XYZ file of C-alpha atoms in Angstrom:
694
model
C 61.018 -11.855 66.728
C 58.731 -14.064 64.608
C 56.263 -16.595 65.984
C 54.508 -19.507 64.453
C 50.804 -19.662 65.138
C 51.267 -22.494 67.614
C 53.992 -20.590 69.411
C 51.819 -17.515 69.700
C 48.772 -19.304 71.050
C 50.220 -19.354 74.585
C 50.235 -15.536 74.546
C 47.016 -14.874 72.659
C 44.868 -14.429 75.731
C 45.681 -10.941 76.987
C 44.077 -7.546 77.575
C 46.937 -5.487 76.153
C 46.770 -3.269 73.095
C 48.731 -5.028 70.345
C 49.205 -5.479 66.645
C 49.160 -8.982 65.171
C 51.131 -8.988 61.911
C 50.293 -11.997 59.721
C 52.072 -13.244 56.632
C 49.111 -14.025 54.371
C 45.366 -14.381 54.286
C 45.497 -18.085 55.040
C 47.340 -17.335 58.276
C 44.865 -14.519 58.997
C 41.939 -16.924 58.692
C 43.530 -19.381 61.159
C 44.371 -16.624 63.625
C 40.882 -15.208 63.381
C 39.401 -18.623 64.067
C 41.458 -18.896 67.255
C 40.208 -15.520 68.479
C 36.639 -16.672 67.897
C 37.337 -19.782 69.907
C 38.469 -17.474 72.689
C 35.121 -15.637 72.421
C 36.816 -12.415 71.372
C 34.610 -9.857 69.576
C 35.515 -9.491 65.894
C 35.144 -5.842 64.900
C 35.193 -5.228 61.149
C 36.464 -1.862 60.084
C 33.363 -1.489 57.919
C 31.245 -1.314 61.103
C 32.955 1.971 61.861
C 31.881 3.680 58.637
C 28.509 5.315 58.020
C 26.471 3.513 55.354
C 25.354 6.741 53.707
C 28.744 8.283 53.027
C 30.268 8.350 49.588
C 33.636 9.549 50.937
C 36.091 7.158 52.552
C 36.811 8.443 56.116
C 40.204 9.930 56.848
C 42.532 7.971 59.186
C 41.875 10.306 62.104
C 38.088 10.042 61.661
C 38.255 6.270 61.403
C 40.582 5.577 64.318
C 38.409 7.654 66.677
C 35.316 5.696 65.590
C 37.197 2.423 66.237
C 38.180 3.630 69.725
C 34.560 4.385 70.566
C 33.423 0.955 69.420
C 36.117 -0.801 71.485
C 35.251 1.160 74.635
C 31.554 0.450 74.201
C 32.069 -3.316 73.877
C 33.961 -3.656 77.187
C 35.610 -6.947 76.156
C 38.497 -8.255 74.102
C 38.155 -6.863 70.578
C 39.969 -8.008 67.455
C 39.928 -5.360 64.698
C 39.948 -6.707 61.132
C 39.638 -5.011 57.712
C 42.578 -2.664 58.310
C 44.388 -4.129 55.275
C 41.506 -3.265 52.995
C 41.404 0.290 54.257
C 45.161 0.777 53.956
C 45.104 -0.575 50.419
C 42.473 1.994 49.467
C 44.125 5.128 50.837
C 47.166 7.116 49.757
C 50.640 6.662 51.231
C 50.186 9.814 53.303
C 46.948 8.467 54.773
C 48.581 5.114 55.535
C 51.352 6.876 57.425
C 48.792 8.899 59.369
C 46.940 5.705 60.343
C 50.175 4.070 61.552
C 51.030 7.120 63.667
C 47.576 6.996 65.281
C 47.937 3.251 65.866
C 51.358 3.723 67.464
C 49.836 6.220 69.867
C 47.291 3.647 70.998
C 49.972 0.972 71.416
C 52.016 3.338 73.524
C 49.046 4.331 75.697
C 47.858 0.706 76.260
C 44.334 1.865 77.153
C 42.407 -0.422 74.756
C 41.703 -4.130 75.197
C 42.200 -4.753 71.500
C 44.281 -6.558 68.913
C 44.683 -5.005 65.434
C 45.236 -7.572 62.665
C 47.402 -6.240 59.838
C 49.167 -8.079 57.033
C 52.921 -7.994 56.779
C 52.681 -6.286 53.367
C 50.694 -3.382 54.821
C 52.428 -2.998 58.187
C 54.905 -0.102 58.422
C 57.751 -1.325 60.616
C 59.397 2.093 60.675
C 56.876 3.350 63.186
C 57.695 0.425 65.496
C 61.449 0.013 65.088
C 62.060 0.159 68.832
C 62.664 -3.452 70.075
C 60.392 -2.837 73.047
C 57.309 -3.333 70.918
C 58.214 -6.866 69.942
C 59.754 -7.745 73.317
C 56.536 -6.800 75.087
C 54.387 -8.584 72.511
C 52.779 -5.308 71.535
C 53.862 -6.093 67.982
C 53.592 -9.806 67.182
C 54.885 -11.176 63.867
C 53.175 -14.462 63.037
C 54.690 -16.069 59.950
C 54.426 -19.315 58.036
C 55.135 -20.153 54.427
C 52.085 -19.090 52.423
C 50.799 -16.922 49.677
C 51.498 -13.212 50.048
C 48.610 -10.774 50.247
C 48.188 -9.223 46.818
C 46.796 -5.718 46.453
C 43.308 -5.566 44.949
C 42.374 -3.756 41.748
C 39.584 -1.326 42.565
C 37.633 0.685 40.041
C 35.573 3.571 41.299
C 32.616 4.733 39.222
C 29.247 6.398 39.616
C 26.090 4.301 39.878
C 24.656 6.723 37.340
C 26.582 4.973 34.560
C 26.760 1.293 35.547
C 24.394 -1.439 36.692
C 25.743 -4.751 37.976
C 24.647 -6.714 41.046
C 28.214 -7.916 41.616
C 29.502 -4.363 42.112
C 29.970 -2.970 45.600
C 27.477 -0.199 46.307
C 29.347 1.594 49.100
C 32.604 1.644 51.045
C 31.221 -0.742 53.667
C 30.548 -3.460 51.111
C 33.998 -2.955 49.640
C 35.759 -3.195 53.000
C 33.717 -6.251 53.927
C 34.869 -7.899 50.742
C 38.493 -7.010 51.318
C 38.527 -7.915 55.051
C 36.176 -10.917 55.310
C 38.331 -13.903 56.326
C 35.480 -16.134 57.482
C 34.057 -17.214 54.131
C 36.792 -19.733 53.425
C 37.536 -18.092 50.051
C 40.704 -18.981 48.233
C 42.150 -15.506 48.671
C 43.359 -14.767 45.151
C 43.989 -11.345 43.605
C 40.742 -9.362 43.816
C 39.286 -7.193 41.023
C 36.489 -5.046 42.385
C 34.234 -2.295 41.071
C 32.810 0.175 43.560
C 29.782 2.011 42.196
C 28.902 4.998 44.379
C 25.658 6.933 44.117
C 27.159 10.429 44.403
C 30.505 9.974 42.732
C 31.117 12.748 40.199
C 34.619 14.105 40.928
C 37.842 12.267 41.739
C 38.292 11.787 45.486
C 41.466 12.941 47.218
C 43.370 10.750 49.667
C 42.815 7.477 47.804
C 45.489 5.055 46.699
C 47.038 5.417 43.299
C 45.984 1.829 42.719
C 42.323 2.845 42.682
C 41.208 3.774 39.185
C 38.671 6.550 39.434
C 36.388 6.776 36.407
C 34.856 10.216 36.070
C 35.155 10.675 32.278
C 32.126 9.134 30.625
C 34.096 8.123 27.519
C 36.537 6.118 29.678
C 33.581 4.569 31.478
C 31.978 3.522 28.183
C 35.240 2.054 26.939
C 36.165 0.104 30.083
C 32.778 -1.072 31.329
C 31.016 -1.558 27.986
C 33.831 -1.912 25.436
C 32.497 1.075 23.543
C 35.435 2.679 21.768
C 33.643 5.388 19.866
C 34.428 8.957 18.955
C 30.990 10.133 20.054
C 30.025 13.415 21.718
C 30.035 13.213 25.493
C 26.352 14.122 25.668
C 25.522 11.201 23.363
C 27.470 8.719 25.468
C 25.877 10.040 28.647
C 22.402 9.656 27.180
C 23.197 6.162 25.930
C 24.493 4.951 29.295
C 21.588 6.448 31.230
C 18.933 5.050 28.905
C 20.501 1.599 28.596
C 20.961 1.385 32.391
C 17.312 2.305 32.881
C 16.347 -0.414 30.401
C 18.704 -2.858 32.170
C 20.471 -3.604 28.907
C 24.051 -3.405 27.763
C 24.373 -0.167 25.718
C 25.143 -2.105 22.542
C 22.082 -4.300 22.995
C 20.024 -1.234 23.837
C 21.025 0.448 20.564
C 20.155 -2.681 18.607
C 16.789 -2.995 20.295
C 15.903 0.665 19.750
C 17.051 0.588 16.128
C 15.373 -2.749 15.481
C 17.337 -5.883 14.677
C 15.525 -6.176 11.338
C 16.892 -2.777 10.301
C 20.537 -3.541 11.030
C 21.562 -4.261 7.461
C 22.665 -2.355 4.405
C 19.153 -2.086 2.926
C 16.874 -1.005 5.782
C 19.354 1.049 7.828
C 18.934 4.210 5.727
C 15.167 4.317 6.135
C 15.400 3.649 9.869
C 17.939 6.445 10.357
C 15.585 8.856 8.590
C 12.753 7.779 10.894
C 14.694 8.975 13.960
C 15.544 12.640 13.241
C 15.026 13.837 16.805
C 16.644 10.912 18.600
C 19.586 12.156 20.658
C 21.288 8.796 20.061
C 21.225 9.202 16.256
C 24.996 9.371 15.890
C 25.311 6.388 18.254
C 23.157 4.341 15.882
C 25.539 5.273 13.089
C 28.443 4.039 15.223
C 26.590 0.809 15.967
C 25.864 0.243 12.266
C 29.517 0.734 11.382
C 30.337 -2.191 13.625
C 27.423 -4.429 12.696
C 26.727 -4.306 8.966
C 28.832 -5.840 6.198
C 31.969 -3.743 5.843
C 32.065 -4.417 2.097
C 28.633 -2.848 1.579
C 27.870 0.552 0.081
C 26.191 1.598 3.321
C 29.352 0.821 5.261
C 31.309 3.148 2.968
C 28.761 5.942 3.393
C 28.774 5.560 7.181
C 32.463 6.457 7.175
C 31.518 9.974 6.028
C 30.672 12.884 8.320
C 26.949 12.192 8.636
C 24.021 13.756 10.417
C 20.283 13.333 10.074
C 20.048 16.363 7.789
C 22.665 15.323 5.245
C 22.493 11.530 5.173
C 20.143 11.299 2.191
C 22.188 13.776 0.194
C 25.430 11.947 0.956
C 23.942 8.486 0.371
C 21.986 9.256 -2.792
C 23.696 12.202 -4.450
C 27.252 12.761 -3.234
C 28.869 9.428 -2.470
C 28.129 7.675 -5.792
C 30.442 10.156 -7.521
C 33.221 9.061 -5.162
C 32.946 5.430 -6.294
C 32.280 5.983 -9.994
C 34.281 3.390 -11.870
C 34.934 1.341 -8.724
C 35.183 -2.396 -9.305
C 32.148 -2.801 -7.037
C 30.065 -0.039 -8.649
C 27.316 -2.330 -9.923
C 27.036 -4.024 -6.518
C 26.967 -0.651 -4.734
C 24.383 0.747 -7.146
C 22.040 -2.207 -6.654
C 22.288 -1.939 -2.875
C 21.662 1.811 -3.084
C 18.592 1.292 -5.259
C 17.144 -1.307 -2.888
C 17.629 1.063 0.053
C 16.147 4.074 -1.780
C 13.055 2.096 -2.754
C 12.405 1.515 0.957
C 12.153 5.309 1.438
C 8.799 5.490 -0.386
C 9.738 8.545 -2.437
C 11.661 10.519 0.217
C 14.867 10.460 -1.782
C 13.634 11.558 -5.216
C 14.806 15.164 -4.920
C 18.318 13.913 -4.193
C 18.163 11.612 -7.217
C 17.490 14.719 -9.290
C 20.490 16.346 -7.626
C 22.615 13.275 -8.363
C 21.615 13.394 -12.028
C 22.668 17.033 -12.229
C 25.993 16.308 -10.507
C 26.680 13.366 -12.820
C 25.799 15.231 -15.997
C 29.379 15.462 -17.262
C 30.228 11.817 -16.576
C 30.081 9.195 -19.308
C 27.371 6.596 -19.694
C 29.616 3.693 -18.748
C 30.039 4.973 -15.177
C 26.615 6.572 -14.692
C 24.247 4.007 -16.209
C 24.235 1.459 -13.370
C 23.318 4.185 -10.845
C 20.095 5.155 -12.680
C 18.341 2.074 -11.366
C 15.712 3.212 -8.847
C 12.853 3.499 -11.316
C 12.075 7.130 -10.528
C 10.653 9.506 -13.116
C 13.811 11.627 -13.056
C 15.993 8.591 -13.759
C 13.746 7.417 -16.566
C 13.987 10.835 -18.163
C 17.773 10.872 -17.794
C 18.044 7.416 -19.321
C 15.934 8.523 -22.289
C 18.030 11.700 -22.604
C 21.296 9.787 -22.624
C 19.942 7.093 -24.942
C 18.763 9.816 -27.325
C 22.390 10.901 -27.743
C 23.712 7.390 -28.327
C 23.938 5.229 -31.423
C 20.807 3.101 -31.782
C 21.810 1.533 -35.094
C 22.122 -1.895 -33.496
C 19.521 -1.269 -30.826
C 19.747 -0.332 -27.178
C 23.210 -0.626 -25.625
C 23.660 -3.325 -22.992
C 24.491 -0.498 -20.556
C 20.824 0.476 -20.469
C 19.073 -2.837 -20.828
C 17.040 -3.712 -17.762
C 17.259 -0.233 -16.226
C 14.080 1.016 -17.870
C 12.050 -2.002 -19.042
C 9.438 0.049 -20.871
C 12.157 1.677 -22.948
C 13.552 -1.766 -23.763
C 10.052 -2.827 -24.731
C 9.420 0.229 -26.894
C 12.575 -0.461 -28.902
C 11.913 -4.188 -29.058
C 12.038 -5.660 -32.560
C 10.482 -8.951 -31.537
C 6.935 -8.282 -32.744
C 6.353 -8.823 -36.451
C 3.956 -6.395 -38.172
C 3.630 -8.998 -40.921
C 4.949 -6.642 -43.577
C 8.684 -6.076 -43.759
C 8.266 -2.467 -44.866
C 6.151 -1.732 -41.806
C 8.718 -3.401 -39.543
C 11.469 -1.265 -41.046
C 9.394 1.904 -40.979
C 8.398 1.676 -37.320
C 11.811 0.432 -36.201
C 13.282 3.597 -37.670
C 10.392 5.765 -36.478
C 10.820 4.724 -32.828
C 14.578 5.271 -32.930
C 14.235 8.695 -34.540
C 11.575 9.661 -32.027
C 13.832 8.730 -29.110
C 16.808 10.541 -30.630
C 14.606 13.565 -31.334
C 15.797 13.769 -34.908
C 14.884 12.613 -38.384
C 16.630 12.277 -41.724
C 15.619 13.695 -45.046
C 15.315 10.159 -46.451
C 12.875 9.101 -43.749
C 10.807 12.254 -44.236
C 10.569 11.393 -47.931
C 9.603 7.777 -47.201
C 6.893 8.942 -44.792
C 5.343 11.006 -47.587
C 5.704 8.297 -50.225
C 4.586 5.302 -48.150
C 1.217 4.077 -49.398
C -0.967 2.071 -47.078
C -0.711 -1.662 -47.850
C -4.049 -2.936 -49.239
C -4.119 -5.875 -46.785
C -4.735 -3.572 -43.842
C -8.401 -3.415 -42.925
C -10.459 -0.635 -41.454
C -10.607 -0.617 -37.675
C -14.366 -0.329 -37.572
C -14.739 -3.342 -39.865
C -12.495 -5.483 -37.682
C -14.264 -4.357 -34.509
C -17.627 -5.246 -35.983
C -16.407 -8.836 -36.283
C -15.319 -9.072 -32.624
C -17.291 -11.018 -29.970
C -20.143 -8.966 -28.527
C -21.219 -11.101 -25.563
C -21.478 -9.896 -21.992
C -18.115 -11.465 -21.150
C -16.247 -9.032 -23.407
C -15.305 -5.368 -22.936
C -13.541 -2.707 -24.978
C -11.029 -0.062 -23.872
C -10.340 2.811 -26.287
C -7.066 4.696 -25.805
C -7.012 8.164 -27.322
C -3.847 8.789 -29.382
C -2.280 5.299 -29.169
C -0.906 4.335 -32.567
C 0.696 1.057 -33.636
C 4.147 2.380 -32.709
C 3.329 1.074 -29.198
C 2.413 -2.488 -30.246
C 5.990 -3.810 -29.711
C 5.994 -2.344 -26.192
C 2.547 -3.724 -25.326
C 3.480 -7.133 -26.735
C 6.780 -7.233 -24.809
C 5.193 -6.133 -21.513
C 2.388 -8.659 -21.883
C 4.873 -11.447 -22.609
C 7.032 -10.505 -19.636
C 4.093 -10.254 -17.239
C 2.292 -13.283 -18.665
C -0.770 -11.318 -19.755
C -2.406 -13.526 -22.343
C -2.904 -12.002 -25.798
C -5.294 -13.838 -28.063
C -4.754 -11.724 -31.180
C -3.176 -8.533 -32.510
C -4.454 -6.676 -35.576
C -3.115 -3.624 -37.329
C -6.035 -1.506 -38.473
C -6.661 1.753 -40.273
C -8.401 4.581 -38.467
C -10.737 6.950 -40.267
C -9.293 9.977 -42.011
C -8.793 12.685 -40.883
C -7.181 11.124 -37.796
C -9.090 13.191 -35.283
C -11.307 11.838 -32.500
C -14.399 13.454 -34.041
C -13.968 11.220 -37.112
C -13.131 8.113 -35.078
C -15.783 7.790 -32.443
C -16.215 4.134 -31.635
C -19.858 3.881 -30.687
C -22.558 1.229 -30.608
C -22.845 1.427 -34.383
C -19.306 0.107 -34.582
C -19.469 -2.564 -31.871
C -22.088 -3.330 -29.240
C -20.034 -4.322 -26.231
C -19.310 -3.421 -22.623
C -17.360 -0.184 -22.641
C -14.656 0.721 -20.194
C -14.060 4.446 -19.571
C -11.754 5.727 -22.351
C -8.080 6.401 -21.596
C -7.220 9.961 -22.646
C -3.856 10.575 -20.997
C -1.691 9.732 -24.026
C -3.606 12.172 -26.200
C -3.377 14.811 -23.457
C 0.412 14.446 -23.548
C 0.363 14.641 -27.346
C -1.393 18.007 -27.127
C -0.109 19.563 -23.883
C 3.054 17.711 -22.983
C 3.771 15.879 -19.730
C 2.777 18.947 -17.700
C 0.132 21.259 -19.049
C 1.108 24.919 -19.504
C 4.805 24.121 -19.042
C 7.616 23.617 -21.500
C 8.394 19.909 -21.409
C 11.485 18.241 -22.813
C 11.101 15.355 -25.261
C 12.319 12.906 -22.606
C 9.687 14.173 -20.167
C 6.960 13.543 -22.723
C 8.263 10.105 -23.685
C 8.419 8.976 -20.068
C 4.941 10.375 -19.418
C 3.555 8.402 -22.378
C 5.305 5.230 -21.201
C 3.797 5.713 -17.736
C 0.385 6.225 -19.314
C 0.856 3.025 -21.304
C 1.696 1.196 -18.071
C -1.541 2.543 -16.652
C -3.477 1.243 -19.644
C -2.099 -2.266 -19.161
C -2.940 -2.155 -15.464
C -6.506 -1.313 -16.421
C -6.545 -4.267 -18.828
C -5.387 -6.653 -16.100
C -8.044 -5.362 -13.706
C -10.723 -5.640 -16.386
C -9.768 -9.270 -17.006
C -10.835 -9.991 -13.434
C -14.386 -9.142 -14.522
C -14.443 -10.073 -18.205
C -13.165 -13.020 -20.226
C -11.879 -10.774 -23.003
C -10.726 -7.166 -23.203
C -10.315 -5.481 -26.599
C -7.747 -2.704 -26.616
C -7.824 -0.209 -29.473
C -7.449 3.492 -30.264
C -9.210 6.247 -32.133
C -6.019 7.430 -33.863
C -2.249 7.703 -33.469
C 0.068 10.719 -33.560
C 3.334 11.795 -35.140
C 6.286 13.218 -33.249
C 8.467 13.198 -36.348
C 6.080 15.592 -38.112
C 7.067 18.176 -35.478
C 10.780 17.336 -35.637
C 10.811 17.493 -39.436
C 9.238 20.937 -39.369
C 11.690 22.190 -36.726
C 14.582 20.995 -38.901
C 13.231 22.558 -42.098
C 12.532 19.139 -43.607
C 8.784 19.718 -43.849
C 7.094 22.279 -46.062
C 4.114 24.513 -45.452
C 1.432 24.405 -48.111
C 0.319 28.003 -48.616
C -2.037 27.288 -51.518
C -4.824 25.770 -49.471
C -6.563 28.563 -47.638
C -8.373 28.417 -44.298
C -7.415 24.832 -43.395
C -9.290 23.111 -40.583
C -6.055 21.824 -39.109
C -2.321 21.756 -39.813
C -2.839 18.292 -41.305
C -6.101 18.477 -43.270
C -8.604 20.805 -44.942
C -11.846 20.750 -46.842
C -11.295 20.186 -50.519
C -11.118 23.426 -52.499
C -13.756 23.780 -55.152
C -12.476 23.434 -58.650
C -9.116 22.031 -57.521
C -7.651 18.554 -57.880
C -6.291 16.829 -54.741
C -2.630 17.917 -54.548
C 0.313 15.500 -54.479
C 1.153 14.223 -51.019
C -2.478 14.380 -49.933
C -5.163 11.736 -49.649
C -8.765 12.531 -50.462
C -11.509 11.304 -48.153
C -15.234 11.726 -48.804
C -17.324 11.933 -45.636
C -20.891 10.969 -46.485
C -22.185 11.726 -43.007
C -20.880 15.281 -43.132
C -21.372 15.543 -46.899
C -17.860 16.850 -47.214
C -14.580 15.980 -48.946
C -11.304 16.293 -47.043
C -7.736 16.496 -48.166
C -5.336 14.916 -45.663
C -1.539 15.240 -45.729
C 0.184 11.880 -46.027
C 3.728 12.849 -44.969
C 5.145 15.474 -42.620
C 4.269 18.641 -44.483
C 1.651 20.889 -42.958
C -0.899 23.497 -43.847
C -0.609 27.155 -43.025
C -2.246 27.634 -39.643
C -1.144 29.577 -36.606
C -0.224 28.117 -33.204
C 1.195 24.775 -34.271
C 1.588 22.131 -31.527
C 5.042 21.610 -30.007
C 4.850 17.935 -29.108
C 3.051 15.732 -31.629
C 0.503 16.092 -34.401
C -2.442 14.030 -35.528
C -5.142 14.516 -38.078
C -2.934 13.532 -41.022
C -2.441 10.323 -42.974
C 1.092 9.290 -41.981
C 1.396 5.658 -40.902
C 1.892 6.540 -37.237
C -1.272 8.677 -37.284
C -3.637 6.394 -39.187
C -2.594 2.890 -38.062
C -4.020 1.756 -34.734
C -3.858 -1.538 -32.849
C -6.651 -3.923 -32.027
C -5.368 -6.240 -29.331
C -7.566 -8.883 -27.755
C -6.521 -9.913 -24.246
C -7.901 -13.108 -22.794
C -8.439 -14.145 -19.176
C -7.742 -17.786 -19.985
C -4.622 -19.037 -21.670
C -4.915 -19.526 -25.409
C -2.553 -21.358 -27.698
C -2.707 -18.549 -30.260
C 0.805 -17.789 -31.492
C 1.534 -14.110 -32.096
C 3.974 -13.808 -34.959
C 7.484 -12.840 -33.960
C 10.347 -11.776 -36.119
C 13.079 -14.277 -36.797
C 16.468 -13.588 -35.308
C 19.190 -12.702 -37.820
C 20.697 -16.187 -37.589
C 17.310 -17.802 -38.218
C 16.703 -15.544 -41.192
C 20.045 -16.569 -42.654
C 19.190 -20.257 -42.261
C 15.835 -19.733 -43.966
C 17.507 -17.941 -46.874
C 20.083 -20.710 -47.255
C 17.408 -23.394 -47.195
C 15.351 -21.452 -49.742
C 18.311 -21.108 -52.057
C 18.590 -24.828 -52.300
């Protein structure tokens, strides 16, 4: 039969062995309070379990321990916590516990009451009416909330760290069977973290989720759904637990918050080659950085520390050639590569080789890191394009010095010189020349307005606040580039002069000493002339694009020296001993230049001592050298004299415009209002012509 609590109170004082079956936890709390009022001893099941065991005791082990405790107390004992235990064990273990309990009820040797909830009590073992009639089984019911089974997750302390988790079976049973706290006994969700838990334990309830697979642990306890190697996840959980950080926060801290973006991530990944969490950082980045970025796309590939640079720099660009976001991707890639401080240059070379067959319109935007290899590839591709209307917009901005070299902004002051050097620079880049230009180079007579370099230098300021820098081999072909760079970088130019070097155009005939100008002298710059003679790399065959890029780099170095010198001096005069001609080589290689066999034993391919009894031949200029008491014949165009071992890169010594015309550029520390003449734009020229016609 069923009793209310009030009805049962008249029978509660007894020394019989009985089971008190309650309807819900609220009823259990009231019943327990009454037993305390009666001064009964409350024995929690957890007191019967060793605190150093990681295995839950079997029913037979537990019931014997309970018996011993009851006997030792020698008073009325109320056993609680049975519900928690029964909820944790398998059906077979629950049945075994009920059989053992029935034996104790039948024997009536223990002064004890066992409190069990209605939902956990197995009535089949006590179906005989005698149990209820003798109050050995007492059903105490009132309307209330039913006891809901807890959700228990079992995991090793090796993987998790949380103060709210139970650390052993005793703590868990105390939580499940503690009716004194006045809790509102709702459905309980508990994690039990055991120190020695590695394999699933037998005999536990199916309702206990046992986490032994580290991937499941990472997913449930840390929301890490990642296809990572087990060893990586294990290392991550151990290290983050030791650091007392959530694994995701641990990865961010180790990687560095500042590096978790599409620009710095590549460099940081390369800094961690031996980190066993490397692939975990990749996973973290996939989830953290902008998913529209180039880096996000690369991270979707099969990456490791050995191949990431190759994939990022060389391989993946080919996969997004022509993509609507190509320009955006290429800029991001360039910014990231620049952070590598040169580590990625070999892969840029590899990329250039892989992209060789692709057209300029898809490749151009990816050649934007400013490396030597890219500069050379840009020059190579530009050399095969049409430069009739100037540099294509595809290339503008990718190699500023190339833009500057082809600039038509500076005005030489003589239209014929503008036209000549515009064509010269284009032909030089394209590594070709036409028969018409070869003819014009031989026919072009030096305009009479152009003064001698040494005369102009003698008129320059000679105070202690001025200095001169002589660049060996720098002809006026580079004035447009120097002017454009100076304008862009706000380096103040006071004046630019086009001057004539001494003939022959060799350094021995163009030494700029104290007789020419008494002024502070900076160490001469010889690199351009070295490239003219030996190419970009001495004793190696160098391509035209290699040499052009090397000269441009040398020119950059010259301008850096000028800027540094302006920190010490008010004025820096930049000039050269002579220029050089690339087209003289190209014309010869294309059979557009002739070899003069009549003049014997020439001093150089471009000049010789005058032959006695002979008149200066056509196409030559005659120069009398009073100091050497000698007369020289110097070739004006691209023909050459018969001499073995001709240079392969450029020639000087002759009288072509590019060899004999040199710049004199005065840089000033302070701003001057001097206006360097610029060419009018086509529209402005048209307006001027229209106005003139009126």
